[in-house]
Each structure stands twice: as structure tokens, then as C-alpha cells.
GROMACS .gro file of C-alpha atoms in nm:
model
  480
    1MET     CA    1   0.008   0.014   0.015
    2ARG     CA    2   0.337   0.267   0.084
    3LYS     CA    3   0.429   0.158  -0.210
    4THR     CA    4   0.095   0.219  -0.448
    5LEU     CA    5   0.104   0.556  -0.289
    6LEU     CA    6   0.502   0.660  -0.337
    7PHE     CA    7   0.403   0.585  -0.705
    8ILE     CA    8   0.106   0.784  -0.731
    9VAL     CA    9   0.269   1.021  -0.549
   10THR     CA   10   0.560   0.984  -0.788
   11LEU     CA   11   0.342   1.029  -1.085
   12ILE     CA   12   0.145   1.313  -0.956
   13SER     CA   13   0.465   1.498  -0.896
   14LEU     CA   14   0.615   1.455  -1.255
   15GLN     CA   15   0.297   1.518  -1.442
   16GLN     CA   16   0.291   1.787  -1.245
   17VAL     CA   17   0.633   1.905  -1.367
   18PHE     CA   18   0.609   1.846  -1.771
   19GLY     CA   19   0.261   2.003  -1.767
   20GLN     CA   20   0.502   2.283  -1.642
   21SER     CA   21   0.731   2.273  -1.876
   22ASN     CA   22   0.481   2.176  -2.160
   23SER     CA   23   0.304   2.446  -2.043
   24GLN     CA   24   0.667   2.703  -2.119
   25VAL     CA   25   0.722   2.527  -2.444
   26ASP     CA   26   0.368   2.664  -2.571
   27ASN     CA   27   0.454   2.987  -2.490
   28ILE     CA   28   0.766   3.020  -2.681
   29ILE     CA   29   0.627   2.827  -2.966
   30LYS     CA   30   0.362   3.094  -2.963
   31ARG     CA   31   0.584   3.392  -2.926
   32GLU     CA   32   0.807   3.196  -3.209
   33MET     CA   33   0.526   3.137  -3.484
   34THR     CA   34   0.382   3.535  -3.413
   35GLU     CA   35   0.756   3.718  -3.456
   36ARG     CA   36   0.880   3.494  -3.764
   37LYS     CA   37   0.488   3.435  -3.943
   38ILE     CA   38   0.516   3.064  -3.901
   39PRO     CA   39   0.226   2.909  -4.069
   40GLY     CA   40   0.215   2.588  -3.910
   41LEU     CA   41   0.417   2.393  -3.676
   42GLN     CA   42   0.490   2.031  -3.450
   43VAL     CA   43   0.688   2.059  -3.173
   44ALA     CA   44   0.786   1.670  -2.990
   45ILE     CA   45   0.987   1.656  -2.667
   46VAL     CA   46   1.155   1.305  -2.569
   47ASN     CA   47   1.216   1.284  -2.175
   48LYS     CA   48   1.443   0.945  -2.062
   49GLY     CA   49   1.280   0.739  -2.368
   50GLN     CA   50   0.935   0.866  -2.391
   51ILE     CA   51   0.761   1.159  -2.541
   52VAL     CA   52   0.698   1.346  -2.326
   53LEU     CA   53   0.512   1.692  -2.539
   54ASN     CA   54   0.396   1.591  -2.927
   55LYS     CA   55   0.168   1.902  -2.998
   56SER     CA   56   0.042   2.063  -3.327
   57TYR     CA   57   0.024   2.463  -3.388
   58GLY     CA   58  -0.134   2.635  -3.668
   59ILE     CA   59  -0.231   2.576  -4.031
   60ALA     CA   60  -0.055   2.279  -4.321
   61ASN     CA   61  -0.228   2.418  -4.581
   62VAL     CA   62  -0.274   2.755  -4.632
   63GLN     CA   63  -0.466   2.739  -4.930
   64ASP     CA   64  -0.739   2.565  -4.770
   65SER     CA   65  -0.691   2.656  -4.422
   66ILE     CA   66  -0.617   2.264  -4.344
   67ALA     CA   67  -0.495   2.303  -3.955
   68VAL     CA   68  -0.129   2.054  -3.871
   69THR     CA   69  -0.228   1.783  -3.686
   70GLU     CA   70  -0.002   1.458  -3.548
   71LYS     CA   71  -0.028   1.327  -3.854
   72SER     CA   72   0.087   1.620  -4.117
   73ILE     CA   73   0.398   1.546  -4.296
   74PHE     CA   74   0.625   1.761  -4.333
   75ALA     CA   75   0.971   1.834  -4.559
   76ILE     CA   76   1.278   1.755  -4.353
   77ASN     CA   77   1.510   1.894  -4.574
   78SER     CA   78   1.878   1.827  -4.498
   79CYS     CA   79   1.783   1.618  -4.164
   80THR     CA   80   1.771   1.356  -4.368
   81LYS     CA   81   2.181   1.330  -4.396
   82VAL     CA   82   2.147   1.181  -4.009
   83PHE     CA   83   1.964   0.912  -4.189
   84THR     CA   84   2.194   0.839  -4.416
   85ALA     CA   85   2.444   0.880  -4.162
   86VAL     CA   86   2.266   0.583  -3.997
   87ALA     CA   87   2.268   0.371  -4.274
   88VAL     CA   88   2.691   0.439  -4.278
   89MET     CA   89   2.708   0.341  -3.910
   90GLN     CA   90   2.534  -0.002  -3.985
   91LEU     CA   91   2.716  -0.112  -4.265
   92VAL     CA   92   3.063  -0.009  -3.978
   93GLU     CA   93   2.893  -0.242  -3.754
   94GLN     CA   94   2.852  -0.521  -4.048
   95GLY     CA   95   3.173  -0.497  -4.138
   96LYS     CA   96   3.112  -0.380  -4.475
   97LEU     CA   97   3.264  -0.004  -4.462
   98ASN     CA   98   3.545   0.144  -4.274
   99LEU     CA   99   3.551   0.497  -4.205
  100SER     CA  100   3.893   0.558  -4.247
  101ALA     CA  101   3.902   0.388  -4.567
  102PRO     CA  102   3.928   0.575  -4.917
  103ALA     CA  103   3.603   0.589  -5.084
  104SER     CA  104   3.778   0.476  -5.390
  105ALA     CA  105   3.792   0.161  -5.208
  106TYR     CA  106   3.430   0.112  -5.290
  107LEU     CA  107   3.326   0.293  -5.665
  108ASN     CA  108   3.608   0.200  -5.907
  109ASP     CA  109   3.480   0.477  -6.139
  110LEU     CA  110   3.631   0.796  -5.932
  111PRO     CA  111   3.884   1.051  -6.065
  112ALA     CA  112   4.239   1.037  -5.938
  113SER     CA  113   4.198   1.353  -5.794
  114TRP     CA  114   3.920   1.163  -5.581
  115SER     CA  115   4.094   0.854  -5.456
  116ALA     CA  116   4.198   0.974  -5.091
  117ILE     CA  117   3.906   1.119  -5.016
  118THR     CA  118   3.798   0.900  -4.700
  119ILE     CA  119   3.482   0.813  -4.606
  120LYS     CA  120   3.470   1.035  -4.283
  121GLN     CA  121   3.560   1.327  -4.473
  122LEU     CA  122   3.221   1.301  -4.720
  123LEU     CA  123   2.999   1.282  -4.384
  124THR     CA  124   3.210   1.574  -4.215
  125HIS     CA  125   3.243   1.826  -4.589
  126THR     CA  126   3.612   1.802  -4.550
  127SER     CA  127   3.649   1.586  -4.883
  128GLY     CA  128   3.678   1.920  -5.090
  129LEU     CA  129   3.500   1.832  -5.379
  130PRO     CA  130   3.272   2.027  -5.595
  131ASP     CA  131   2.900   2.043  -5.559
  132LEU     CA  132   2.686   1.813  -5.763
  133LEU     CA  133   2.409   2.164  -5.620
  134LYS     CA  134   2.576   2.363  -5.884
  135LEU     CA  135   2.491   2.157  -6.189
  136LEU     CA  136   2.143   2.100  -6.112
  137ASP     CA  137   1.870   2.345  -6.268
  138GLY     CA  138   1.950   2.602  -6.036
  139LYS     CA  139   1.571   2.683  -6.025
  140THR     CA  140   1.425   2.357  -5.882
  141GLY     CA  141   1.709   2.137  -5.769
  142GLY     CA  142   1.588   1.955  -6.045
  143ILE     CA  143   1.848   1.797  -6.356
  144GLY     CA  144   1.676   1.947  -6.647
  145ASN     CA  145   1.759   1.801  -6.963
  146ASN     CA  146   2.029   1.570  -6.794
  147THR     CA  147   2.027   1.283  -6.615
  148GLU     CA  148   2.200   1.134  -6.370
  149ALA     CA  149   2.485   0.970  -6.611
  150SER     CA  150   2.554   1.305  -6.789
  151LEU     CA  151   2.583   1.488  -6.473
  152TRP     CA  152   2.806   1.233  -6.278
  153GLU     CA  153   3.049   1.202  -6.582
  154LYS     CA  154   3.005   1.625  -6.603
  155ILE     CA  155   3.143   1.627  -6.199
  156LYS     CA  156   3.425   1.448  -6.258
  157THR     CA  157   3.572   1.643  -6.462
  158VAL     CA  158   3.551   1.944  -6.216
  159PRO     CA  159   3.845   2.022  -5.979
  160LEU     CA  160   3.846   2.025  -5.623
  161ASP     CA  161   3.821   2.312  -5.447
  162PHE     CA  162   4.075   2.224  -5.237
  163ALA     CA  163   4.287   1.898  -5.096
  164ALA     CA  164   4.076   1.677  -4.890
  165GLY     CA  165   4.029   1.720  -4.481
  166GLU     CA  166   4.249   2.070  -4.522
  167ARG     CA  167   3.945   2.267  -4.443
  168PHE     CA  168   3.510   2.272  -4.449
  169SER     CA  169   3.270   2.291  -4.738
  170TYR     CA  170   2.902   2.229  -4.719
  171ASN     CA  171   2.778   2.059  -5.030
  172GLN     CA  172   2.555   1.748  -5.177
  173THR     CA  173   2.783   1.550  -5.346
  174ASN     CA  174   2.898   1.420  -5.049
  175ALA     CA  175   2.530   1.241  -4.956
  176TYR     CA  176   2.529   1.162  -5.328
  177LEU     CA  177   2.865   0.927  -5.323
  178LEU     CA  178   2.767   0.781  -4.982
  179GLY     CA  179   2.402   0.694  -5.139
  180LYS     CA  180   2.601   0.490  -5.457
  181ILE     CA  181   2.836   0.345  -5.165
  182ILE     CA  182   2.505   0.188  -4.971
  183ASN     CA  183   2.347   0.080  -5.277
  184LYS     CA  184   2.614  -0.154  -5.345
  185LEU     CA  185   2.745  -0.247  -4.960
  186SER     CA  186   2.375  -0.325  -4.974
  187GLY     CA  187   2.266  -0.470  -5.237
  188GLN     CA  188   1.949  -0.278  -5.209
  189THR     CA  189   1.820   0.125  -5.325
  190PHE     CA  190   1.943   0.312  -5.017
  191GLN     CA  191   1.593   0.411  -5.037
  192GLU     CA  192   1.428   0.061  -5.014
  193ASN     CA  193   1.788   0.007  -4.719
  194PHE     CA  194   1.614   0.333  -4.494
  195LYS     CA  195   1.229   0.179  -4.500
  196LYS     CA  196   1.411  -0.200  -4.452
  197ASN     CA  197   1.652  -0.074  -4.176
  198GLN     CA  198   1.515   0.272  -4.034
  199PHE     CA  199   1.163   0.325  -4.116
  200ASN     CA  200   1.054  -0.063  -4.055
  201LEU     CA  201   1.219  -0.076  -3.751
  202ALA     CA  202   1.162   0.303  -3.535
  203GLY     CA  203   0.807   0.209  -3.629
  204LEU     CA  204   0.794   0.524  -3.867
  205LYS     CA  205   0.402   0.541  -4.045
  206ASN     CA  206   0.470   0.888  -4.185
  207THR     CA  207   0.795   0.923  -4.363
  208LEU     CA  208   0.854   0.872  -4.705
  209PHE     CA  209   1.110   1.043  -5.004
  210GLY     CA  210   0.958   1.298  -5.209
  211ASP     CA  211   0.901   1.629  -5.279
  212SER     CA  212   0.657   1.869  -5.452
  213ARG     CA  213   0.619   1.600  -5.767
  214ASP     CA  214   0.477   1.375  -5.563
  215VAL     CA  215   0.161   1.335  -5.432
  216ILE     CA  216   0.170   1.264  -5.016
  217PRO     CA  217  -0.061   1.207  -4.801
  218HIS     CA  218  -0.164   1.452  -4.507
  219PHE     CA  219   0.129   1.681  -4.692
  220ALA     CA  220   0.182   2.056  -4.481
  221PRO     CA  221   0.299   2.196  -4.813
  222THR     CA  222   0.594   2.477  -4.746
  223TYR     CA  223   0.656   2.866  -4.797
  224PHE     CA  224   0.881   3.124  -4.831
  225TYR     CA  225   0.856   3.530  -4.814
  226ARG     CA  226   0.996   3.671  -5.085
  227LYS     CA  227   1.110   4.084  -5.105
  228ASN     CA  228   1.125   4.041  -5.516
  229ILE     CA  229   0.984   3.811  -5.750
  230ASP     CA  230   1.136   3.763  -6.157
  231GLY     CA  231   1.302   4.086  -6.031
  232GLN     CA  232   0.993   4.224  -5.913
  233PRO     CA  233   1.095   4.390  -5.597
  234PHE     CA  234   0.814   4.463  -5.333
  235THR     CA  235   0.769   4.709  -5.070
  236MET     CA  236   0.693   4.396  -4.796
  237PRO     CA  237   0.793   4.046  -4.849
  238LYS     CA  238   0.540   3.868  -5.021
  239PHE     CA  239   0.375   3.548  -4.905
  240ILE     CA  240   0.489   3.239  -5.195
  241ASN     CA  241   0.445   2.866  -5.223
  242ASN     CA  242   0.759   2.663  -5.221
  243TYR     CA  243   0.854   2.454  -5.482
  244TYR     CA  244   1.144   2.222  -5.488
  245GLU     CA  245   1.256   1.941  -5.679
  246PHE     CA  246   1.548   1.597  -5.497
  247PRO     CA  247   1.596   1.406  -5.814
  248TYR     CA  248   1.613   1.017  -5.684
  249PHE     CA  249   1.961   1.007  -5.692
  250ARG     CA  250   2.053   1.267  -5.443
  251GLN     CA  251   1.777   1.176  -5.223
  252THR     CA  252   2.013   1.104  -4.948
  253ALA     CA  253   2.120   1.451  -4.874
  254SER     CA  254   1.745   1.650  -4.879
  255GLY     CA  255   1.496   1.424  -4.978
  256LEU     CA  256   1.265   1.247  -4.664
  257ASN     CA  257   0.973   1.430  -4.517
  258SER     CA  258   0.829   1.341  -4.254
  259THR     CA  259   0.645   1.390  -3.846
  260ALA     CA  260   0.799   1.504  -3.540
  261THR     CA  261   0.628   1.206  -3.422
  262ASP     CA  262   0.799   0.992  -3.642
  263LEU     CA  263   1.184   1.141  -3.603
  264ALA     CA  264   1.100   1.134  -3.158
  265ASN     CA  265   1.059   0.741  -3.227
  266TRP     CA  266   1.357   0.743  -3.442
  267ILE     CA  267   1.544   0.890  -3.208
  268ILE     CA  268   1.419   0.647  -2.945
  269ALA     CA  269   1.499   0.398  -3.156
  270LEU     CA  270   1.849   0.505  -3.278
  271GLN     CA  271   1.955   0.547  -2.856
  272SER     CA  272   1.832   0.232  -2.758
  273GLY     CA  273   1.958  -0.015  -2.967
  274LYS     CA  274   1.696  -0.088  -3.222
  275LEU     CA  275   1.889   0.099  -3.509
  276LEU     CA  276   2.274   0.085  -3.434
  277GLN     CA  277   2.403  -0.248  -3.225
  278SER     CA  278   2.632  -0.130  -2.996
  279LYS     CA  279   2.711   0.225  -2.763
  280SER     CA  280   3.034   0.279  -2.930
  281SER     CA  281   2.846   0.309  -3.290
  282LEU     CA  282   2.648   0.584  -3.169
  283ASP     CA  283   2.936   0.783  -2.949
  284THR     CA  284   3.213   0.795  -3.347
  285MET     CA  285   2.933   0.928  -3.568
  286TRP     CA  286   2.821   1.187  -3.273
  287SER     CA  287   3.197   1.246  -3.257
  288SER     CA  288   3.376   1.553  -3.470
  289GLY     CA  289   3.640   1.488  -3.744
  290LYS     CA  290   3.993   1.579  -3.796
  291PHE     CA  291   4.144   1.852  -4.033
  292ASN     CA  292   4.473   1.741  -4.165
  293ASN     CA  293   4.617   1.959  -3.905
  294GLY     CA  294   4.451   1.843  -3.608
  295LYS     CA  295   4.197   2.037  -3.567
  296ASN     CA  296   3.800   1.933  -3.478
  297THR     CA  297   3.545   1.945  -3.808
  298PRO     CA  298   3.212   2.150  -3.699
  299TRP     CA  299   3.021   1.796  -3.820
  300ALA     CA  300   3.047   1.504  -3.650
  301MET     CA  301   2.997   1.243  -3.887
  302GLY     CA  302   2.706   1.324  -4.083
  303TRP     CA  303   2.523   1.535  -3.785
  304GLY     CA  304   2.607   1.940  -3.890
  305MET     CA  305   2.385   2.047  -3.628
  306ASN     CA  306   2.588   2.042  -3.325
  307LYS     CA  307   2.717   2.149  -2.912
  308PHE     CA  308   3.067   1.985  -2.856
  309ARG     CA  309   3.092   2.136  -2.515
  310ALA     CA  310   3.216   1.990  -2.196
  311LYS     CA  311   2.796   2.021  -2.045
  312HIS     CA  312   2.493   1.942  -2.168
  313LYS     CA  313   2.640   1.809  -2.514
  314ALA     CA  314   2.462   1.811  -2.778
  315VAL     CA  315   2.403   1.692  -3.155
  316GLY     CA  316   2.151   1.713  -3.398
  317MET     CA  317   2.044   1.864  -3.768
  318SER     CA  318   1.859   2.084  -3.950
  319GLY     CA  319   1.726   2.138  -4.286
  320GLY     CA  320   1.570   2.380  -4.508
  321GLY     CA  321   1.567   2.656  -4.270
  322ARG     CA  322   1.236   2.495  -4.185
  323ALA     CA  323   1.313   2.166  -3.974
  324ALA     CA  324   1.581   2.101  -3.649
  325PHE     CA  325   1.624   1.885  -3.377
  326LEU     CA  326   1.852   1.805  -3.073
  327ILE     CA  327   1.910   1.562  -2.904
  328TYR     CA  328   2.128   1.545  -2.558
  329PRO     CA  329   2.212   1.229  -2.488
  330ASP     CA  330   2.400   1.260  -2.157
  331ASP     CA  331   2.079   1.477  -2.030
  332ASP     CA  332   1.871   1.187  -2.171
  333LEU     CA  333   1.652   1.489  -2.356
  334ALA     CA  334   1.561   1.586  -2.775
  335VAL     CA  335   1.369   1.882  -2.912
  336ILE     CA  336   1.191   1.844  -3.208
  337VAL     CA  337   1.029   2.155  -3.475
  338LEU     CA  338   0.921   2.071  -3.764
  339THR     CA  339   0.695   2.405  -3.961
  340ASN     CA  340   0.610   2.499  -4.315
  341LEU     CA  341   0.807   2.769  -4.370
  342GLY     CA  342   1.166   2.847  -4.506
  343GLY     CA  343   1.354   3.058  -4.292
  344SER     CA  344   1.160   2.959  -3.995
  345TYR     CA  345   1.498   2.857  -3.849
  346PRO     CA  346   1.342   2.664  -3.580
  347GLU     CA  347   1.700   2.523  -3.462
  348ASP     CA  348   1.697   2.886  -3.339
  349PHE     CA  349   1.523   2.831  -3.021
  350LEU     CA  350   1.560   2.484  -3.007
  351GLU     CA  351   1.804   2.553  -2.678
  352GLU     CA  352   1.514   2.729  -2.519
  353LEU     CA  353   1.272   2.514  -2.567
  354ALA     CA  354   1.499   2.213  -2.438
  355GLY     CA  355   1.584   2.428  -2.111
  356CYS     CA  356   1.157   2.417  -2.048
  357TYR     CA  357   1.292   2.054  -1.938
  358ASN     CA  358   1.661   2.115  -1.786
  359SER     CA  359   1.690   2.487  -1.699
  360ASN     CA  360   2.111   2.473  -1.747
  361ILE     CA  361   2.088   2.398  -2.063
  362PRO     CA  362   2.035   2.754  -2.173
  363LYS     CA  363   2.330   2.848  -1.952
  364ALA     CA  364   2.558   2.598  -2.137
  365ASP     CA  365   2.477   2.758  -2.488
  366PRO     CA  366   2.635   3.149  -2.483
  367ILE     CA  367   2.393   3.228  -2.783
  368THR     CA  368   2.032   3.096  -2.635
  369LEU     CA  369   2.129   3.254  -2.267
  370MET     CA  370   2.139   3.637  -2.428
  371LYS     CA  371   1.860   3.542  -2.684
  372ILE     CA  372   1.656   3.502  -2.366
  373SER     CA  373   1.861   3.742  -2.142
  374LEU     CA  374   1.798   4.048  -2.385
  375ARG     CA  375   1.486   4.032  -2.510
  376LYS     CA  376   1.382   4.075  -2.089
  377ILE     CA  377   1.689   4.370  -2.058
  378GLY     CA  378   1.704   4.513  -2.386
  379PHE     CA  379   1.957   4.424  -2.675
  380ASP     CA  380   2.158   4.743  -2.619
  381LYS     CA  381   2.280   4.611  -2.284
  382ALA     CA  382   2.364   4.322  -2.505
  383ILE     CA  383   2.769   4.404  -2.380
  384ILE     CA  384   2.745   4.498  -2.021
  385PHE     CA  385   2.532   4.109  -1.982
  386ALA     CA  386   2.839   3.947  -2.186
  387GLU     CA  387   3.106   4.108  -1.965
  388GLU     CA  388   2.931   3.966  -1.649
  389GLN     CA  389   2.827   3.612  -1.761
  390LYS     CA  390   3.237   3.610  -1.888
  391LYS     CA  391   3.315   3.671  -1.535
  392LYS     CA  392   3.044   3.419  -1.322
  393ASN     CA  393   2.944   3.184  -1.563
  394PRO     CA  394   3.300   2.967  -1.717
  395LEU     CA  395   3.030   2.818  -1.995
  396PHE     CA  396   2.999   3.140  -2.132
  397ILE     CA  397   3.199   3.088  -2.416
  398PRO     CA  398   3.152   3.326  -2.699
  399ASN     CA  399   3.164   3.190  -3.057
  400GLU     CA  400   3.196   3.426  -3.268
  401PHE     CA  401   3.066   3.275  -3.635
  402GLU     CA  402   2.715   3.216  -3.391
  403ILE     CA  403   2.672   3.582  -3.278
  404ASN     CA  404   2.736   3.634  -3.661
  405GLU     CA  405   2.479   3.417  -3.770
  406TRP     CA  406   2.219   3.513  -3.514
  407GLY     CA  407   2.290   3.921  -3.584
  408TYR     CA  408   2.208   3.830  -3.937
  409ARG     CA  409   1.882   3.624  -3.878
  410ILE     CA  410   1.765   3.946  -3.690
  411MET     CA  411   1.902   4.186  -3.940
  412ALA     CA  412   1.670   3.917  -4.190
  413ASN     CA  413   1.392   3.985  -3.965
  414GLY     CA  414   1.383   4.326  -4.040
  415ILE     CA  415   1.486   4.451  -3.647
  416LEU     CA  416   1.779   4.649  -3.693
  417LYS     CA  417   1.822   4.826  -3.361
  418ASP     CA  418   1.894   4.481  -3.255
  419ALA     CA  419   2.080   4.366  -3.504
  420VAL     CA  420   2.353   4.634  -3.474
  421GLU     CA  421   2.428   4.595  -3.107
  422ILE     CA  422   2.456   4.223  -3.162
  423PHE     CA  423   2.718   4.318  -3.439
  424LYS     CA  424   2.867   4.568  -3.208
  425LEU     CA  425   2.868   4.323  -2.919
  426ASN     CA  426   3.105   4.095  -3.164
  427THR     CA  427   3.355   4.342  -3.257
  428HIS     CA  428   3.359   4.397  -2.870
  429LEU     CA  429   3.476   4.037  -2.787
  430PHE     CA  430   3.689   3.965  -3.112
  431PRO     CA  431   3.835   4.340  -3.153
  432THR     CA  432   4.059   4.146  -3.428
  433SER     CA  433   3.809   3.996  -3.657
  434GLY     CA  434   3.785   4.162  -3.982
  435ASN     CA  435   3.499   3.976  -4.033
  436ALA     CA  436   3.298   4.097  -3.734
  437PHE     CA  437   3.367   4.467  -3.819
  438ASP     CA  438   3.258   4.368  -4.196
  439SER     CA  439   2.881   4.276  -4.064
  440TYR     CA  440   2.903   4.583  -3.825
  441GLY     CA  441   2.953   4.765  -4.119
  442GLU     CA  442   2.657   4.662  -4.280
  443ALA     CA  443   2.419   4.648  -3.984
  444LEU     CA  444   2.494   5.105  -3.981
  445LEU     CA  445   2.440   5.117  -4.322
  446LYS     CA  446   2.143   4.938  -4.340
  447ASP     CA  447   2.038   5.126  -4.087
  448GLY     CA  448   2.082   5.469  -4.187
  449LYS     CA  449   2.399   5.526  -3.968
  450LYS     CA  450   2.693   5.627  -4.283
  451ALA     CA  451   2.953   5.742  -4.048
  452GLU     CA  452   2.941   5.508  -3.833
  453ALA     CA  453   2.966   5.231  -4.129
  454ILE     CA  454   3.264   5.364  -4.285
  455LYS     CA  455   3.457   5.390  -3.942
  456ALA     CA  456   3.384   5.051  -3.941
  457TYR     CA  457   3.446   4.950  -4.274
  458GLN     CA  458   3.748   5.108  -4.244
  459LYS     CA  459   3.892   4.889  -3.952
  460SER     CA  460   3.753   4.612  -4.167
  461ILE     CA  461   3.943   4.639  -4.417
  462ALA     CA  462   4.295   4.757  -4.168
  463LEU     CA  463   4.226   4.438  -4.008
  464LYS     CA  464   4.183   4.221  -4.260
  465PRO     CA  465   4.345   4.373  -4.590
  466ASP     CA  466   4.172   4.145  -4.876
  467ASN     CA  467   3.831   4.235  -4.725
  468GLU     CA  468   3.796   4.300  -5.141
  469HIS     CA  469   3.385   4.339  -5.062
  470GLY     CA  470   3.425   4.570  -4.780
  471ARG     CA  471   3.682   4.772  -4.995
  472LYS     CA  472   3.478   4.876  -5.318
  473VAL     CA  473   3.208   4.916  -5.000
  474LEU     CA  474   3.387   5.194  -4.843
  475GLU     CA  475   3.490   5.303  -5.196
  476THR     CA  476   3.156   5.380  -5.303
  477LEU     CA  477   3.050   5.512  -4.921
  478LEU     CA  478   3.365   5.808  -4.961
  479LYS     CA  479   3.220   5.923  -5.308
  480PRO     CA  480   3.185   6.307  -5.287
   0.00000   0.00000   0.00000
């Protein structure tokens, strides 16, 4: 009787805790949907191997005012790449593939200049390969009048962008080659492989390949806000339909559509050993690669949105500026957000959502902490706040690139004054960065502060003499 009462009290307590957390999520989602003008959205939270929140918001199909439901299917774009990574690791576990081996060990028709590129370098986008996407129809991403065979022959004639392992450059050729390897080593198409070895094992009911040409049940079409169409500028961004094509042979990069429920179940299956047999496989997949100089790459093995930090490590992926998720392995937590708006960037608020279930997570991420705090105290206090955190918070280690990206997202939303403050913060934190001052100058100029913009560009060029774009802008600004 005592044990039963204790169980009931514990259950009620957990329900109260999750109820409060779920309510906080609800407030954040509604705020972000309003500010980002997102028509429809799904969110799912996984905690300790269970889906503790699964909720739908807004409109899936704007044309016909169809509401988002749990069964609404969203394009997840580049989030597809993590499924490709798991398929690769499954081949590793089967002894069919070696991550350190060159791709040429498995594909015999590669150019000689590609012969040393390893599987790891394909997964971490350090291969130096030319981007297949540049050969495709730029408007839709389709193949136009070409075939896969003709495109393959064309890309093999294009020189490498850089020597493998020297630097990072995101492109779609990497995933294409991985798809060819999966096809060959598994003895089936990667579409069949994914379905058998991932979708079926994880119990995914609404995950499938396809693009705008396919009839997908319960599909939430994707939309964009555009400032001009066919060369015609608009005073206000116009809300439009998005059309896109993902040729069958490059669907390892961006071909999947899914639901937040399915992605949550996929994550549960992945972490519980249904998809990969050993924890060491997970650890390998979720570790960063290495450049030739020994430094870590920003990507893990096929996973592109990672927080490699001492506490509250996170791994995940974003796709199309409309879908994103993060897994916190040490906290046994995952957050998934899918939207039908390109450019909504849900990755911007994933860590704040995670903070609803573990309040220490936002404190470990400088950008998230500043977003939450500056929203309350004002963006003009950014430098003061950052200096205070540097003194008292050992986890507050700002990243120049992330702050710069944050500033540009704010600027893209038309909030120029806040963007200026964030770029100014970046110049304060990184006073020897020519790029930080260049971005600051751009924001100042857009905000109508010409004299201050000139000073910022002058500083940028002094720090980075090869900044030709900044030099040209400055020359224009200084003309009488």
C-alpha cells in the first residue's frame, strides 16, 4: 500500500513538472510563430526514452485552411543526412565499410584526384569535392534535360575545391557518393535500405521520400516570404508557395518528409539500440572529425548541428531553414520542431525549448542565454551582459561565427537596431576580426548610420586587407 501511494505521488509530481514544462513550451512556440510568421508547426519532446510532449499548431495548408495535426507530414530537407549517417554506421557494424578507408575502395569509377578522399571526409564535408548542386537546375534543384549518368560524368571533370581534409565546405556531392556506396554494399537502393533498416525498425508510419512532384498524403506544403519575384521588388515580403525537386539519386541529402512523432520515435529507436547495435557506434557517429592539422571539424559523422561542449553536449541537424532537432545524450532529452516555412529557422529556439525541461541547458549555450536575457533587458545591454557572464559563468564562451549568424537572422527579420547591437557585441568580443567589423558596417549602413558604417569598414579593411567587398563598399561610401 505504501509503495502504491509513493508511486501515485511520484506520478502526480512528474505530471505537474511536465505540465509546467509543456506550458512553457507552448508560450515559446506561440511567441516564435508570431514573430517569424510561421503558418504551421509540430513540436515533440523526448525525455528518458518517452515522448512527453507532441503538439501541433497553426495551419498546414494555407490555401485550404487545413490545420496541422499529428499526421501532417513536413519536408525535413537536410535532416535526411542523419538517416544517411545511420545507414553508413550500420554498414560499419556489419564489417562492410571502414570510415577511414577512401571512397575509391568501394567505388571504382572515381577520378584519380578523388582517390584519397575518405568516408569520414564525405560525412564531415571536408572532402573538397565540387558541389553537384551547382550542376543542377538552379531554380528547382532538378536535373533539367540531364540524366544522373550525364551529371555524374560532368562532375568528375570539375576540379576539387581544395585538398581533402584542409577545410570545411558543405555540399551535396558528399551525400550523393554515400548513397552510391550504400546502394552497392547493401545490395539494394538506399530508399529500400532506409525503409527496411530504419523506418520499419523504428515504427515510422509517416516518413517517406518525395518532393513537390509527388502526391504525399497529409502533406503540409512549404512556403516562403520573398522580397522580389521575377525581378519585381515588393515593398513588403510576399508570401509564396515553394516548389522544389530532389532527384532520386541525391535524396540521401535532402529527400525525406516526416512528422515530429516519427522523428521522436526514430530518436528513441536510435538511442535504445534498435538501429545501431553498440553505444560505441553512436559515440563514433556523434564525434567531430579531424582536419589535416588535427583540429576538430564542425560536423560530426553526418550530423551538422552540434554543441561539442563540456556540459550538456548536443547533436542534431537542421534542414531547409524549416526543420530542426537536437539530442542531448547526457541529459536523455531531445527536441524536435518542424515547420512549413522556409527561413523560419527553428534551430534558433531549440535550446530555449530544451531549457523548459532542464534549466541548465540554456546557461551552457551563450547564444541562447543572451537571446533569453536580452529579450528581457534590451539588446542595447548586450555588451554589459556579456561582460558580466564572462566573469561569473565558466560555460559562457561566445563563438564569433554563431554571433554573426544570429545578427544576420535578426537583420533578415528587419529588426535593424537589435542587429546593430549584436554585431557591435561581436566587434567587442572579437576586436581583431575583420569579418566582425565588416558585418557591423553592413548593419550600420542598413540602419542609416553612414558615418559609423564608414568607420567600421575602415577598421575591417585595416584588420583584413584582402576584404575586397568591404573595400568596394567603402569606396562607394566615400565618394563625394
